[in-house]
CSV table of C-alpha atoms in Angstrom, one decimal:
chain,number,residue,atom,x,y,z
K,1,UNK,CA,5.9,-6.3,-12.5
K,2,UNK,CA,8.4,-5.0,-15.0
K,3,UNK,CA,11.7,-6.7,-14.1
K,4,UNK,CA,9.8,-8.8,-11.4
K,5,UNK,CA,12.3,-7.7,-8.7
K,6,UNK,CA,9.6,-7.3,-6.1
K,7,UNK,CA,7.9,-10.4,-7.1
K,8,UNK,CA,11.0,-12.5,-6.9
K,9,UNK,CA,11.7,-11.2,-3.4
K,10,UNK,CA,8.2,-12.0,-2.3
K,11,UNK,CA,8.5,-15.5,-3.9
K,12,UNK,CA,11.6,-16.1,-1.7
K,13,UNK,CA,9.4,-15.3,1.3
K,14,UNK,CA,7.0,-18.1,0.2
K,15,UNK,CA,4.3,-15.7,-1.1
K,16,UNK,CA,1.9,-16.7,-3.8
K,17,UNK,CA,1.9,-14.0,-6.5
K,18,UNK,CA,-0.4,-13.1,-9.5
K,19,UNK,CA,1.3,-10.7,-11.9
K,20,UNK,CA,-0.3,-8.0,-14.1
K,21,UNK,CA,1.7,-5.9,-16.5
K,22,UNK,CA,2.0,-4.4,-20.0
K,23,UNK,CA,5.1,-6.5,-20.8
K,24,UNK,CA,5.3,-10.2,-21.7
K,25,UNK,CA,5.7,-12.6,-18.8
K,26,UNK,CA,9.4,-12.7,-17.9
K,27,UNK,CA,11.6,-15.8,-18.2
K,28,UNK,CA,11.8,-17.8,-15.0
K,29,UNK,CA,8.6,-16.2,-13.9
K,30,UNK,CA,7.9,-16.1,-10.2
K,31,UNK,CA,4.1,-15.8,-10.8
K,32,UNK,CA,1.5,-18.5,-10.3
K,33,UNK,CA,-0.6,-16.7,-12.9
K,34,UNK,CA,0.2,-13.8,-15.2
K,35,UNK,CA,-2.0,-11.4,-17.1
K,36,UNK,CA,-0.7,-9.2,-19.9
K,37,UNK,CA,-2.8,-6.1,-20.3
K,38,UNK,CA,-2.9,-3.0,-22.5
K,39,UNK,CA,-3.0,0.7,-21.4
K,40,UNK,CA,-6.6,1.1,-22.5
K,41,UNK,CA,-7.9,-1.6,-20.0
K,42,UNK,CA,-10.6,-0.2,-17.7
K,43,UNK,CA,-10.9,-3.2,-15.3
K,44,UNK,CA,-8.5,-5.7,-13.9
K,45,UNK,CA,-10.1,-9.2,-14.1
K,46,UNK,CA,-7.9,-11.5,-12.1
K,47,UNK,CA,-10.5,-13.6,-10.3
K,48,UNK,CA,-12.1,-13.2,-6.9
K,49,UNK,CA,-10.1,-10.7,-4.8
K,50,UNK,CA,-10.8,-12.9,-1.7
K,51,UNK,CA,-7.7,-14.9,-2.7
K,52,UNK,CA,-5.4,-11.9,-2.1
K,53,UNK,CA,-4.1,-10.2,1.1
K,54,UNK,CA,-2.3,-7.4,-0.8
K,55,UNK,CA,-2.6,-5.6,-4.1
K,56,UNK,CA,0.6,-3.9,-5.2
K,57,UNK,CA,0.2,-1.2,-8.0
K,58,UNK,CA,3.8,-0.1,-8.4
K,59,UNK,CA,4.6,2.7,-10.9
K,60,UNK,CA,1.8,1.7,-13.2
K,61,UNK,CA,-1.2,4.0,-12.8
K,62,UNK,CA,0.3,6.8,-14.8
K,63,UNK,CA,0.6,4.5,-17.8
K,64,UNK,CA,-3.1,3.7,-18.1
K,65,UNK,CA,-5.3,5.7,-20.5
K,66,UNK,CA,-7.9,6.2,-17.8
K,67,UNK,CA,-6.6,5.5,-14.3
K,68,UNK,CA,-9.6,7.1,-12.7
K,69,UNK,CA,-12.0,4.5,-14.2
K,70,UNK,CA,-9.6,1.7,-13.4
K,71,UNK,CA,-9.4,2.6,-9.7
K,72,UNK,CA,-13.1,3.2,-9.5
K,73,UNK,CA,-13.8,-0.3,-11.0
K,74,UNK,CA,-11.1,-1.9,-8.8
K,75,UNK,CA,-12.8,-0.3,-5.7
K,76,UNK,CA,-16.1,-1.8,-6.7
K,77,UNK,CA,-14.5,-5.3,-7.0
K,78,UNK,CA,-12.9,-4.9,-3.6
K,79,UNK,CA,-15.8,-3.5,-1.6
K,80,UNK,CA,-16.7,-6.9,-0.1
K,81,UNK,CA,-13.1,-7.2,1.2
K,82,UNK,CA,-12.4,-4.1,3.3
K,83,UNK,CA,-9.4,-5.8,4.9
K,84,UNK,CA,-7.7,-6.1,1.6
K,85,UNK,CA,-4.7,-3.8,1.6
K,86,UNK,CA,-3.7,-1.8,-1.5
K,87,UNK,CA,-0.2,-0.4,-1.8
K,88,UNK,CA,0.5,2.0,-4.8
K,89,UNK,CA,3.4,4.1,-5.9
K,90,UNK,CA,3.8,6.7,-8.5
K,91,UNK,CA,6.1,9.6,-9.4
K,92,UNK,CA,5.6,13.1,-8.2
K,93,UNK,CA,5.7,15.5,-11.1
K,94,UNK,CA,6.2,18.5,-8.8
K,95,UNK,CA,9.4,17.1,-7.3
K,96,UNK,CA,11.8,19.9,-6.6
K,97,UNK,CA,14.2,18.9,-9.4
K,98,UNK,CA,11.4,18.8,-11.9
K,99,UNK,CA,10.4,22.3,-10.8
K,100,UNK,CA,13.9,23.6,-11.2
K,101,UNK,CA,14.3,22.1,-14.7
K,102,UNK,CA,10.9,23.5,-15.8
K,103,UNK,CA,12.0,26.9,-14.4
K,104,UNK,CA,14.9,26.9,-16.8
K,105,UNK,CA,12.7,25.8,-19.8
K,106,UNK,CA,13.3,22.1,-19.7
K,107,UNK,CA,10.6,19.5,-19.4
K,108,UNK,CA,11.8,16.4,-21.3
K,109,UNK,CA,10.6,12.9,-21.2
K,110,UNK,CA,13.1,10.1,-20.7
K,111,UNK,CA,13.4,6.3,-20.6
K,112,UNK,CA,13.3,6.3,-16.8
K,113,UNK,CA,12.2,8.5,-13.9
K,114,UNK,CA,9.1,10.6,-13.2
K,115,UNK,CA,8.9,11.7,-16.9
K,116,UNK,CA,8.9,8.2,-18.3
K,117,UNK,CA,8.2,8.0,-22.0
K,118,UNK,CA,5.3,5.6,-21.3
K,119,UNK,CA,3.5,8.0,-18.9
K,120,UNK,CA,0.1,9.1,-20.1
K,121,UNK,CA,-1.0,10.7,-16.8
K,122,UNK,CA,1.2,12.7,-14.4
K,123,UNK,CA,0.4,13.0,-10.7
K,124,UNK,CA,1.3,15.2,-7.9
K,125,UNK,CA,1.3,13.9,-4.3
K,126,UNK,CA,-2.1,15.3,-3.6
K,127,UNK,CA,-3.7,14.2,-6.9
K,128,UNK,CA,-2.4,10.7,-6.5
K,129,UNK,CA,-3.9,10.5,-3.0
K,130,UNK,CA,-7.1,12.0,-4.2
K,131,UNK,CA,-7.4,9.3,-6.9
K,132,UNK,CA,-7.9,6.7,-4.2
K,133,UNK,CA,-9.9,8.9,-1.8
K,134,UNK,CA,-12.4,10.0,-4.5
K,135,UNK,CA,-13.1,6.5,-5.9
K,136,UNK,CA,-13.9,4.3,-3.0
K,137,UNK,CA,-10.8,3.8,-0.9
K,138,UNK,CA,-9.9,4.9,2.6
K,139,UNK,CA,-6.3,6.1,2.6
K,140,UNK,CA,-4.4,4.8,5.6
K,141,UNK,CA,-0.9,6.1,5.0
K,142,UNK,CA,0.9,8.5,2.7
K,143,UNK,CA,4.7,8.2,2.4
K,144,UNK,CA,7.1,10.3,0.4
K,145,UNK,CA,9.9,8.3,-1.3
K,146,UNK,CA,13.3,10.0,-1.9
K,147,UNK,CA,15.1,10.1,-5.2
K,148,UNK,CA,17.1,7.0,-6.1
K,149,UNK,CA,20.5,8.8,-5.9
K,150,UNK,CA,22.5,5.5,-5.8
K,151,UNK,CA,21.1,4.6,-9.2
K,152,UNK,CA,22.2,7.9,-10.7
K,153,UNK,CA,25.6,8.4,-9.0
K,154,UNK,CA,26.5,4.9,-7.9
K,155,UNK,CA,26.3,3.4,-4.4
K,156,UNK,CA,28.7,5.6,-2.5
K,157,UNK,CA,28.8,7.9,0.6
K,158,UNK,CA,27.7,10.9,-1.4
K,159,UNK,CA,24.6,9.2,-3.0
K,160,UNK,CA,23.6,7.7,0.4
K,161,UNK,CA,23.9,11.1,2.0
K,162,UNK,CA,21.7,12.6,-0.7
K,163,UNK,CA,19.0,10.0,0.1
K,164,UNK,CA,19.2,10.8,3.9
K,165,UNK,CA,18.9,14.5,3.3
K,166,UNK,CA,16.1,14.0,0.8
K,167,UNK,CA,14.2,11.8,3.3
K,168,UNK,CA,14.7,14.5,6.0
K,169,UNK,CA,13.3,17.2,3.7
K,170,UNK,CA,10.3,15.0,2.8
K,171,UNK,CA,9.2,15.3,6.5
K,172,UNK,CA,8.7,19.1,5.9
K,173,UNK,CA,7.0,18.8,2.4
K,174,UNK,CA,6.1,15.7,0.5
K,175,UNK,CA,4.7,17.7,-2.3
K,176,UNK,CA,8.1,19.5,-2.9
K,177,UNK,CA,10.7,16.9,-1.9
K,178,UNK,CA,9.1,13.5,-2.5
K,179,UNK,CA,10.4,11.9,-5.7
K,180,UNK,CA,7.6,9.3,-5.5
K,181,UNK,CA,4.4,8.9,-3.5
K,182,UNK,CA,3.4,5.7,-1.8
K,183,UNK,CA,-0.2,5.2,-0.7
K,184,UNK,CA,-1.6,2.5,1.5
K,185,UNK,CA,-5.4,2.2,1.3
K,186,UNK,CA,-8.3,-0.2,2.1
K,187,UNK,CA,-11.5,-0.3,0.0
K,188,UNK,CA,-14.5,1.2,1.7
K,189,UNK,CA,-16.9,-1.6,2.6
K,190,UNK,CA,-20.1,-2.2,0.6
K,191,UNK,CA,-23.6,-2.0,2.2
K,192,UNK,CA,-23.9,-5.8,1.7
K,193,UNK,CA,-20.7,-6.4,3.6
K,194,UNK,CA,-21.8,-4.1,6.5
K,195,UNK,CA,-25.2,-5.8,6.6
K,196,UNK,CA,-23.6,-9.3,6.6
K,197,UNK,CA,-21.3,-8.3,9.5
K,198,UNK,CA,-24.3,-6.9,11.4
K,199,UNK,CA,-26.2,-10.1,11.0
K,200,UNK,CA,-23.3,-12.2,12.1
K,201,UNK,CA,-22.8,-10.0,15.2
K,202,UNK,CA,-26.5,-10.2,16.0
K,203,UNK,CA,-26.4,-14.0,15.8
K,204,UNK,CA,-23.3,-14.2,18.0
K,205,UNK,CA,-25.0,-12.0,20.6
K,206,UNK,CA,-28.1,-14.2,20.5
K,207,UNK,CA,-26.0,-17.4,20.9
K,208,UNK,CA,-24.1,-15.9,23.8
K,209,UNK,CA,-27.4,-14.9,25.5
K,210,UNK,CA,-28.7,-18.4,25.2
K,211,UNK,CA,-25.5,-19.9,26.7
K,212,UNK,CA,-25.7,-17.6,29.7
K,213,UNK,CA,-29.4,-18.0,30.4
């Protein structure tokens, strides 16, 4: 939510949004409700998840003290809603530029980027995907995001060309060339949900059989 740029764009599209972040609620908030949390939180309590169509976790998981437990608990909350879609992004610590910097003895945190000063946990592409796969989610899509060259060099022909080239290289190796990882996932359904769906399907078949007899 930091900066609320995505939230404001969604609000313009008439979406209802609940915000969760470490920072105070921004001025002119686009959120219907807002929860300020701390990095040591282990469970997100924002009400019944049935009210949501999407859950966006954008560049936040590496800032929690225990992202594994957070995702595990979130999966438990969402198991009755297997159609709920989760979209999460996080930096790739093994991005080629980071590797080159480390090769020459540099590995410095900064105010922005993959080595954010607030980062408590660093992820590779595979470890970020595994975080969801191991704790109750079915990963539907993995996308590599190129480096934001226009933010570094200004919006010009050269920076846009860098983005295009970076995106092309990501097709060959996300682990090496993706600046960030995006994961789309759905919670694996609970046994109660599966049983409920089976019972509904059984009743529908019985009703259709009566109508045709």
